[in-house]
Amino acid sequence: QVQLVESGGGLVQAGGPLRLSCAASGHFFSLYTMGWFRQAPGKEREFVAATTGNGGSGYYSDSVKGRFTISRDNAKYTVYLQMNSLNPEDTAVYYCAADWRGTNYTDYAEYDYWGQGTQVTVSS
């Protein structure tokens, strides 16, 4: 059983940075692939970024590649999403998720545990 709690969301001006954190509880955190997804009102949940257990591999959607960076600190049971050059299209609720032995990291259905989400609003 893994519990995830996101933090760091809020209101930010277009072009600005924001850093999200996801604190995890439970065993074997380092064995999970950790992902970030986002969902805007009326839209489907979409993949943002993911990192494998050792943090050596990063996966990003085309819409955020070059702007967002995912990282993790297994000793602190935490995964981060550094977001730069934000624009209003990035406005959404951002969710942290954990995937046990999955392979399709871009599919939300692959993930086993989810956080409650944190709102990110980017103003023009």
PDB file of C-alpha atoms in Angstrom:
ATOM      1  CA  GLN A   1       0.000   0.000   0.000  1.00  0.00           C
ATOM      2  CA  VAL A   2       1.383   3.353  -1.099  1.00  0.00           C
ATOM      3  CA  GLN A   3      -0.007   6.759  -0.235  1.00  0.00           C
ATOM      4  CA  LEU A   4       0.938   9.848  -2.211  1.00  0.00           C
ATOM      5  CA  VAL A   5       0.456  13.500  -1.321  1.00  0.00           C
ATOM      6  CA  GLU A   6       1.157  16.295  -3.800  1.00  0.00           C
ATOM      7  CA  SER A   7       2.096  19.831  -2.871  1.00  0.00           C
ATOM      8  CA  GLY A   8       3.486  22.967  -4.455  1.00  0.00           C
ATOM      9  CA  GLY A   9       0.616  23.911  -6.710  1.00  0.00           C
ATOM     10  CA  GLY A  10      -0.776  27.397  -6.928  1.00  0.00           C
ATOM     11  CA  LEU A  11      -1.141  30.448  -9.118  1.00  0.00           C
ATOM     12  CA  VAL A  12       1.783  31.440 -11.295  1.00  0.00           C
ATOM     13  CA  GLN A  13       2.272  33.987 -14.049  1.00  0.00           C
ATOM     14  CA  ALA A  14       2.869  32.844 -17.597  1.00  0.00           C
ATOM     15  CA  GLY A  15       6.526  32.173 -18.209  1.00  0.00           C
ATOM     16  CA  GLY A  16       7.250  31.512 -14.582  1.00  0.00           C
ATOM     17  CA  PRO A  17       8.479  28.396 -12.803  1.00  0.00           C
ATOM     18  CA  LEU A  18       6.803  26.144 -10.293  1.00  0.00           C
ATOM     19  CA  ARG A  19       7.992  23.048  -8.487  1.00  0.00           C
ATOM     20  CA  LEU A  20       5.668  20.272  -7.436  1.00  0.00           C
ATOM     21  CA  SER A  21       6.473  17.667  -4.827  1.00  0.00           C
ATOM     22  CA  CYS A  22       4.969  14.275  -4.160  1.00  0.00           C
ATOM     23  CA  ALA A  23       5.603  12.715  -0.774  1.00  0.00           C
ATOM     24  CA  ALA A  24       5.151   8.966  -0.569  1.00  0.00           C
ATOM     25  CA  SER A  25       4.580   6.545   2.250  1.00  0.00           C
ATOM     26  CA  GLY A  26       4.831   2.797   2.135  1.00  0.00           C
ATOM     27  CA  HIS A  27       7.533   0.286   1.394  1.00  0.00           C
ATOM     28  CA  PHE A  28       9.616  -0.251  -1.703  1.00  0.00           C
ATOM     29  CA  PHE A  29       9.270   3.276  -3.006  1.00  0.00           C
ATOM     30  CA  SER A  30      12.473   2.931  -5.014  1.00  0.00           C
ATOM     31  CA  LEU A  31      11.001   0.013  -6.971  1.00  0.00           C
ATOM     32  CA  TYR A  32       8.091   2.019  -8.342  1.00  0.00           C
ATOM     33  CA  THR A  33       8.020   4.011 -11.492  1.00  0.00           C
ATOM     34  CA  MET A  34       6.679   7.420 -10.537  1.00  0.00           C
ATOM     35  CA  GLY A  35       4.654   9.529 -12.891  1.00  0.00           C
ATOM     36  CA  TRP A  36       2.966  12.882 -13.147  1.00  0.00           C
ATOM     37  CA  PHE A  37      -0.350  13.330 -14.912  1.00  0.00           C
ATOM     38  CA  ARG A  38      -2.604  16.320 -15.273  1.00  0.00           C
ATOM     39  CA  GLN A  39      -6.261  16.903 -15.949  1.00  0.00           C
ATOM     40  CA  ALA A  40      -8.053  20.076 -16.931  1.00  0.00           C
ATOM     41  CA  PRO A  41     -11.820  20.475 -16.463  1.00  0.00           C
ATOM     42  CA  GLY A  42     -13.728  18.640 -19.155  1.00  0.00           C
ATOM     43  CA  LYS A  43     -10.617  16.968 -20.510  1.00  0.00           C
ATOM     44  CA  GLU A  44      -9.115  13.546 -20.110  1.00  0.00           C
ATOM     45  CA  ARG A  45      -6.196  12.861 -17.842  1.00  0.00           C
ATOM     46  CA  GLU A  46      -2.960  13.161 -19.760  1.00  0.00           C
ATOM     47  CA  PHE A  47       0.557  11.985 -19.208  1.00  0.00           C
ATOM     48  CA  VAL A  48       3.174  14.553 -18.246  1.00  0.00           C
ATOM     49  CA  ALA A  49       6.337  12.805 -17.099  1.00  0.00           C
ATOM     50  CA  ALA A  50       7.636   9.631 -15.489  1.00  0.00           C
ATOM     51  CA  THR A  51      10.823   8.313 -13.943  1.00  0.00           C
ATOM     52  CA  THR A  52      11.888   4.758 -13.206  1.00  0.00           C
ATOM     53  CA  GLY A  53      12.959   3.530  -9.791  1.00  0.00           C
ATOM     54  CA  ASN A  54      16.604   4.462 -10.003  1.00  0.00           C
ATOM     55  CA  GLY A  55      15.831   7.872 -11.447  1.00  0.00           C
ATOM     56  CA  GLY A  56      18.079   7.245 -14.414  1.00  0.00           C
ATOM     57  CA  SER A  57      15.399   7.402 -17.074  1.00  0.00           C
ATOM     58  CA  GLY A  58      12.972  10.187 -17.727  1.00  0.00           C
ATOM     59  CA  TYR A  59       9.951  10.195 -19.996  1.00  0.00           C
ATOM     60  CA  TYR A  60       8.074  13.295 -21.073  1.00  0.00           C
ATOM     61  CA  SER A  61       5.121  14.215 -23.178  1.00  0.00           C
ATOM     62  CA  ASP A  62       5.919  16.275 -26.239  1.00  0.00           C
ATOM     63  CA  SER A  63       4.024  19.218 -24.816  1.00  0.00           C
ATOM     64  CA  VAL A  64       6.326  19.568 -21.799  1.00  0.00           C
ATOM     65  CA  LYS A  65       9.623  18.218 -23.080  1.00  0.00           C
ATOM     66  CA  GLY A  66      12.360  20.767 -22.601  1.00  0.00           C
ATOM     67  CA  ARG A  67      10.334  22.698 -20.038  1.00  0.00           C
ATOM     68  CA  PHE A  68       9.582  20.181 -17.283  1.00  0.00           C
ATOM     69  CA  THR A  69      11.987  17.968 -15.389  1.00  0.00           C
ATOM     70  CA  ILE A  70      11.060  15.008 -13.226  1.00  0.00           C
ATOM     71  CA  SER A  71      13.364  13.820 -10.474  1.00  0.00           C
ATOM     72  CA  ARG A  72      13.217  11.741  -7.329  1.00  0.00           C
ATOM     73  CA  ASP A  73      14.942  11.409  -4.006  1.00  0.00           C
ATOM     74  CA  ASN A  74      14.367   7.879  -2.816  1.00  0.00           C
ATOM     75  CA  ALA A  75      15.960   8.573   0.555  1.00  0.00           C
ATOM     76  CA  LYS A  76      13.271  11.195   1.152  1.00  0.00           C
ATOM     77  CA  TYR A  77      10.474   9.189  -0.479  1.00  0.00           C
ATOM     78  CA  THR A  78       9.753  12.132  -2.737  1.00  0.00           C
ATOM     79  CA  VAL A  79       9.362  12.784  -6.444  1.00  0.00           C
ATOM     80  CA  TYR A  80       9.484  16.269  -7.950  1.00  0.00           C
ATOM     81  CA  LEU A  81       8.290  18.016 -11.058  1.00  0.00           C
ATOM     82  CA  GLN A  82      10.133  21.192 -11.934  1.00  0.00           C
ATOM     83  CA  MET A  83       8.049  23.216 -14.364  1.00  0.00           C
ATOM     84  CA  ASN A  84       9.536  26.116 -16.286  1.00  0.00           C
ATOM     85  CA  SER A  85       8.205  28.453 -18.951  1.00  0.00           C
ATOM     86  CA  LEU A  86       4.639  27.780 -17.925  1.00  0.00           C
ATOM     87  CA  ASN A  87       1.776  28.863 -20.117  1.00  0.00           C
ATOM     88  CA  PRO A  88      -2.000  28.902 -19.580  1.00  0.00           C
ATOM     89  CA  GLU A  89      -2.308  25.575 -21.404  1.00  0.00           C
ATOM     90  CA  ASP A  90      -0.483  23.992 -18.479  1.00  0.00           C
ATOM     91  CA  THR A  91      -3.354  24.863 -16.142  1.00  0.00           C
ATOM     92  CA  ALA A  92      -4.707  21.659 -14.632  1.00  0.00           C
ATOM     93  CA  VAL A  93      -4.837  19.510 -11.555  1.00  0.00           C
ATOM     94  CA  TYR A  94      -1.559  17.644 -11.370  1.00  0.00           C
ATOM     95  CA  TYR A  95      -1.504  14.123  -9.993  1.00  0.00           C
ATOM     96  CA  CYS A  96       1.342  12.011  -8.756  1.00  0.00           C
ATOM     97  CA  ALA A  97       1.110   8.280  -9.421  1.00  0.00           C
ATOM     98  CA  ALA A  98       3.052   5.104  -8.675  1.00  0.00           C
ATOM     99  CA  ASP A  99       3.382   2.191 -11.076  1.00  0.00           C
ATOM    100  CA  TRP A 100       4.389  -1.264  -9.889  1.00  0.00           C
ATOM    101  CA  ARG A 101       6.073  -3.274 -12.637  1.00  0.00           C
ATOM    102  CA  GLY A 102       4.300  -1.490 -15.425  1.00  0.00           C
ATOM    103  CA  THR A 103       5.703  -0.848 -18.872  1.00  0.00           C
ATOM    104  CA  ASN A 104       3.368   1.650 -20.511  1.00  0.00           C
ATOM    105  CA  TYR A 105       4.316   4.716 -18.517  1.00  0.00           C
ATOM    106  CA  THR A 106       2.175   7.116 -20.521  1.00  0.00           C
ATOM    107  CA  ASP A 107      -1.111   5.331 -19.775  1.00  0.00           C
ATOM    108  CA  TYR A 108      -2.889   6.369 -16.589  1.00  0.00           C
ATOM    109  CA  ALA A 109      -4.502   2.938 -16.345  1.00  0.00           C
ATOM    110  CA  GLU A 110      -1.053   1.439 -15.832  1.00  0.00           C
ATOM    111  CA  TYR A 111      -0.593   3.096 -12.454  1.00  0.00           C
ATOM    112  CA  ASP A 112      -1.554   1.483  -9.177  1.00  0.00           C
ATOM    113  CA  TYR A 113      -1.659   4.393  -6.730  1.00  0.00           C
ATOM    114  CA  TRP A 114      -2.639   8.032  -7.036  1.00  0.00           C
ATOM    115  CA  GLY A 115      -2.394  11.183  -5.007  1.00  0.00           C
ATOM    116  CA  GLN A 116      -5.249  13.617  -4.492  1.00  0.00           C
ATOM    117  CA  GLY A 117      -3.854  16.169  -6.903  1.00  0.00           C
ATOM    118  CA  THR A 118      -2.682  19.751  -6.646  1.00  0.00           C
ATOM    119  CA  GLN A 119      -4.056  22.646  -8.669  1.00  0.00           C
ATOM    120  CA  VAL A 120      -1.749  24.576 -10.968  1.00  0.00           C
ATOM    121  CA  THR A 121      -3.154  27.733 -12.511  1.00  0.00           C
ATOM    122  CA  VAL A 122      -1.138  29.753 -15.003  1.00  0.00           C
ATOM    123  CA  SER A 123      -2.394  33.254 -15.693  1.00  0.00           C
ATOM    124  CA  SER A 124      -1.757  35.269 -18.828  1.00  0.00           C
TER     125      SER A 124
END
